[in-house]
């Protein structure tokens, strides 16, 4: 009973801190209504824990309550545990003490998705695809979340790992070291004097590393720049402003933020002296370029400073800020929307509007609004940054996204690694014979996915049943489903080149780390070839920025 009373006390503290949080937002809601609802909730919480027929877990109940409450908002507003706060700090600061590997919780194991070259995990012989089952004497399955934090620790301390590789259980001991997560993992001077810079994340080192790379490339003779933001999920707003500042004059508006809370309505201008405002510039983006990546590419596009090449970006126009709550936890809350210099909000999903399944509604193309760049070019809001030069090779179809989401490509690449010998990342090519082998692999796996059409058909069937049209609709449904299944089988072949490219990338990373992947992209990537084509044709470059 004493333990429960302490838990109730903590809950009341959390509830009280919630009142402080809401009231600090300028009384945007009625204070009495907030206090009333908190009192109802805490009373309910106490009664359930004191009187329910079976033993309850106050922590689990609270976790469920918090997650359910946040479900009605956007997916970026989240409650962060102490482990989540620590993970975020590592991601933003770019340094931590650990083993040097990317990990993904998967059922009762931690799946190693990437090993960083020359860091402890790599030195110990761990590989992508290895499944960690025990850390020291602790089973990963005993943790509901946060097991990966056990791999971090003090410098030079050792941790014993038990893992599975290709069905066999193995053990190793790893000495932890300082791990640096570089914002710019690769840059190179290309043969045509283009400086190629990969910016993979907007952590606290993004501006420092990007500016250093640009300066170094210019000193080597670079007379044009390719900034690669493909797959960059974003990060710090301040770093997005500063990275834009590398190519834009001091005092340029990069973005503005708007909210119902007046103090979050701000304009953000460049504050530094630029490195080069004239050098021809191409920015590469794709569907995984989000948030801060869209701020940079949007500013470059709106101010006609460079040409954006690739595929439509993710479309995340929301700004989050962490708020301290209690006991080392945080609320990461969406506080505003951001707008590009021309006035665009590129947010693709409207979380204020939901369909019958409770899913956020995507802004339709016909509802996009037109805006003008500095030179008078027409650009649109509502669906990410649309590149000036679009490439199909940068766009992922539904079949490719499903293969990635369900780990089919990663798992095949892992098996491939143990069955083949690849000697050179630059010359390696995933062949047609390999692709046929991949299709055979899918037949033996449990891979399956639903198209948007299938989901809509299922909803239609449910509605038809409720209205008494079950048999008539069911016959048509079966016929259409058969055609869809046939079409899905053909999707693999129709998107063959796209899927082969993604498979090739993942396989190269298994053998040659990120560095090998970028070397292959420089030598063979369609996006880089197009970027060089645009940059090496001044007339075409100028025409794009004027049209």
mmCIF file of N, CA and C in Angstrom, residues 363-410:
data_model
loop_
_atom_site.group_PDB
_atom_site.id
_atom_site.type_symbol
_atom_site.label_atom_id
_atom_site.label_comp_id
_atom_site.label_asym_id
_atom_site.label_seq_id
_atom_site.Cartn_x
_atom_site.Cartn_y
_atom_site.Cartn_z
ATOM 1 N N UNK A 363 -3.263 16.473 -48.119
ATOM 2 C CA UNK A 363 -3.694 17.574 -48.961
ATOM 3 C C UNK A 363 -3.687 17.143 -50.422
ATOM 4 N N UNK A 364 -4.797 17.343 -51.107
ATOM 5 C CA UNK A 364 -4.903 16.950 -52.510
ATOM 6 C C UNK A 364 -4.202 17.961 -53.406
ATOM 7 N N UNK A 365 -3.693 17.464 -54.523
ATOM 8 C CA UNK A 365 -2.951 18.320 -55.451
ATOM 9 C C UNK A 365 -3.800 19.506 -55.898
ATOM 10 N N UNK A 366 -5.080 19.241 -56.125
ATOM 11 C CA UNK A 366 -5.949 20.335 -56.590
ATOM 12 C C UNK A 366 -6.167 21.408 -55.527
ATOM 13 N N UNK A 367 -5.798 21.093 -54.281
ATOM 14 C CA UNK A 367 -5.941 22.075 -53.202
ATOM 15 C C UNK A 367 -4.639 22.814 -52.889
ATOM 16 N N UNK A 368 -3.571 22.492 -53.617
ATOM 17 C CA UNK A 368 -2.314 23.210 -53.419
ATOM 18 C C UNK A 368 -2.505 24.677 -53.802
ATOM 19 N N UNK A 369 -1.788 25.553 -53.099
ATOM 20 C CA UNK A 369 -1.817 26.982 -53.402
ATOM 21 C C UNK A 369 -0.514 27.397 -54.074
ATOM 22 N N UNK A 370 -0.621 28.319 -55.017
ATOM 23 C CA UNK A 370 0.547 28.767 -55.783
ATOM 24 C C UNK A 370 1.228 29.946 -55.092
ATOM 25 N N UNK A 371 2.567 29.953 -55.147
ATOM 26 C CA UNK A 371 3.374 31.047 -54.616
ATOM 27 C C UNK A 371 4.456 31.384 -55.636
ATOM 28 N N UNK A 372 5.125 32.488 -55.438
ATOM 29 C CA UNK A 372 6.152 32.930 -56.377
ATOM 30 C C UNK A 372 7.525 32.982 -55.710
ATOM 31 N N UNK A 373 8.544 32.499 -56.440
ATOM 32 C CA UNK A 373 9.917 32.614 -55.965
ATOM 33 C C UNK A 373 10.421 34.029 -56.208
ATOM 34 N N UNK A 374 11.631 34.284 -55.804
ATOM 35 C CA UNK A 374 12.235 35.613 -55.963
ATOM 36 C C UNK A 374 12.249 36.059 -57.424
ATOM 37 N N UNK A 375 12.489 35.094 -58.339
ATOM 38 C CA UNK A 375 12.522 35.407 -59.771
ATOM 39 C C UNK A 375 11.157 35.307 -60.442
ATOM 40 N N UNK A 376 10.120 34.987 -59.663
ATOM 41 C CA UNK A 376 8.780 34.920 -60.224
ATOM 42 C C UNK A 376 8.342 33.540 -60.677
ATOM 43 N N UNK A 377 9.122 32.505 -60.354
ATOM 44 C CA UNK A 377 8.705 31.147 -60.708
ATOM 45 C C UNK A 377 7.561 30.707 -59.793
ATOM 46 N N UNK A 378 6.682 29.852 -60.305
ATOM 47 C CA UNK A 378 5.549 29.369 -59.516
ATOM 48 C C UNK A 378 5.934 28.101 -58.751
ATOM 49 N N UNK A 379 5.669 28.111 -57.452
ATOM 50 C CA UNK A 379 5.899 26.942 -56.593
ATOM 51 C C UNK A 379 4.637 26.733 -55.768
ATOM 52 N N UNK A 380 4.517 25.538 -55.167
ATOM 53 C CA UNK A 380 3.271 25.185 -54.503
ATOM 54 C C UNK A 380 3.504 24.708 -53.067
ATOM 55 N N UNK A 381 2.451 24.851 -52.252
ATOM 56 C CA UNK A 381 2.499 24.381 -50.871
ATOM 57 C C UNK A 381 1.821 23.024 -50.759
ATOM 58 N N UNK A 382 1.690 22.524 -49.544
ATOM 59 C CA UNK A 382 0.822 21.392 -49.259
ATOM 60 C C UNK A 382 1.337 19.999 -49.512
ATOM 61 N N UNK A 383 2.507 19.836 -50.077
ATOM 62 C CA UNK A 383 2.956 18.478 -50.377
ATOM 63 C C UNK A 383 4.445 18.335 -50.489
ATOM 64 N N UNK A 384 5.176 18.913 -49.549
ATOM 65 C CA UNK A 384 6.629 18.827 -49.612
ATOM 66 C C UNK A 384 7.199 19.798 -50.642
ATOM 67 N N UNK A 385 8.508 19.688 -50.856
ATOM 68 C CA UNK A 385 9.182 20.515 -51.865
ATOM 69 C C UNK A 385 9.226 19.724 -53.166
ATOM 70 N N UNK A 386 8.584 20.249 -54.193
ATOM 71 C CA UNK A 386 8.628 19.616 -55.508
ATOM 72 C C UNK A 386 9.891 20.078 -56.224
ATOM 73 N N UNK A 387 10.775 19.158 -56.618
ATOM 74 C CA UNK A 387 12.050 19.555 -57.240
ATOM 75 C C UNK A 387 11.855 20.320 -58.546
ATOM 76 N N UNK A 388 12.823 21.115 -58.892
ATOM 77 C CA UNK A 388 12.829 21.800 -60.186
ATOM 78 C C UNK A 388 13.068 20.799 -61.310
ATOM 79 N N UNK A 389 13.850 19.752 -60.994
ATOM 80 C CA UNK A 389 14.117 18.672 -61.947
ATOM 81 C C UNK A 389 13.746 17.364 -61.260
ATOM 82 N N UNK A 390 12.700 16.704 -61.743
ATOM 83 C CA UNK A 390 12.227 15.471 -61.111
ATOM 84 C C UNK A 390 12.857 14.252 -61.774
ATOM 85 N N UNK A 391 13.219 13.270 -60.948
ATOM 86 C CA UNK A 391 13.826 12.033 -61.438
ATOM 87 C C UNK A 391 13.051 10.835 -60.898
ATOM 88 N N UNK A 392 12.651 9.929 -61.777
ATOM 89 C CA UNK A 392 11.936 8.735 -61.337
ATOM 90 C C UNK A 392 12.806 7.859 -60.446
ATOM 91 N N UNK A 393 14.121 7.901 -60.680
ATOM 92 C CA UNK A 393 15.029 7.074 -59.882
ATOM 93 C C UNK A 393 15.036 7.475 -58.418
ATOM 94 N N UNK A 394 14.555 8.687 -58.113
ATOM 95 C CA UNK A 394 14.521 9.161 -56.726
ATOM 96 C C UNK A 394 13.198 8.842 -56.041
ATOM 97 N N UNK A 395 12.209 8.412 -56.815
ATOM 98 C CA UNK A 395 10.875 8.197 -56.268
ATOM 99 C C UNK A 395 10.655 6.722 -55.938
ATOM 100 N N UNK A 396 10.111 6.462 -54.771
ATOM 101 C CA UNK A 396 9.828 5.103 -54.342
ATOM 102 C C UNK A 396 8.346 4.796 -54.578
ATOM 103 N N UNK A 397 8.079 3.676 -55.255
ATOM 104 C CA UNK A 397 6.714 3.232 -55.478
ATOM 105 C C UNK A 397 6.206 2.542 -54.215
ATOM 106 N N UNK A 398 4.916 2.209 -54.200
ATOM 107 C CA UNK A 398 4.324 1.562 -53.025
ATOM 108 C C UNK A 398 4.956 0.199 -52.764
ATOM 109 N N UNK A 399 5.308 -0.548 -53.818
ATOM 110 C CA UNK A 399 5.919 -1.856 -53.638
ATOM 111 C C UNK A 399 7.300 -1.722 -52.998
ATOM 112 N N UNK A 400 8.062 -0.715 -53.414
ATOM 113 C CA UNK A 400 9.404 -0.510 -52.850
ATOM 114 C C UNK A 400 9.314 -0.079 -51.392
ATOM 115 N N UNK A 401 8.391 0.817 -51.093
ATOM 116 C CA UNK A 401 8.218 1.252 -49.704
ATOM 117 C C UNK A 401 7.839 0.077 -48.818
ATOM 118 N N UNK A 402 6.960 -0.800 -49.320
ATOM 119 C CA UNK A 402 6.549 -1.970 -48.545
ATOM 120 C C UNK A 402 7.718 -2.918 -48.310
ATOM 121 N N UNK A 403 8.546 -3.128 -49.332
ATOM 122 C CA UNK A 403 9.722 -3.995 -49.194
ATOM 123 C C UNK A 403 10.680 -3.466 -48.134
ATOM 124 N N UNK A 404 10.804 -2.130 -48.067
ATOM 125 C CA UNK A 404 11.679 -1.510 -47.072
ATOM 126 C C UNK A 404 11.072 -1.596 -45.675
ATOM 127 N N UNK A 405 9.798 -1.267 -45.564
ATOM 128 C CA UNK A 405 9.142 -1.234 -44.260
ATOM 129 C C UNK A 405 9.096 -2.609 -43.596
ATOM 130 N N UNK A 406 8.971 -3.655 -44.405
ATOM 131 C CA UNK A 406 8.861 -5.009 -43.865
ATOM 132 C C UNK A 406 10.209 -5.732 -43.828
ATOM 133 N N UNK A 407 11.287 -4.972 -44.014
ATOM 134 C CA UNK A 407 12.658 -5.497 -43.899
ATOM 135 C C UNK A 407 13.003 -6.559 -44.940
ATOM 136 N N UNK A 408 12.212 -6.685 -45.999
ATOM 137 C CA UNK A 408 12.486 -7.708 -47.009
ATOM 138 C C UNK A 408 13.813 -7.428 -47.710
ATOM 139 N N UNK A 409 14.077 -6.176 -48.023
ATOM 140 C CA UNK A 409 15.330 -5.822 -48.701
ATOM 141 C C UNK A 409 16.514 -5.993 -47.769
ATOM 142 N N UNK A 410 16.369 -5.551 -46.526
ATOM 143 C CA UNK A 410 17.466 -5.686 -45.559
ATOM 144 C C UNK A 410 17.790 -7.155 -45.302
#
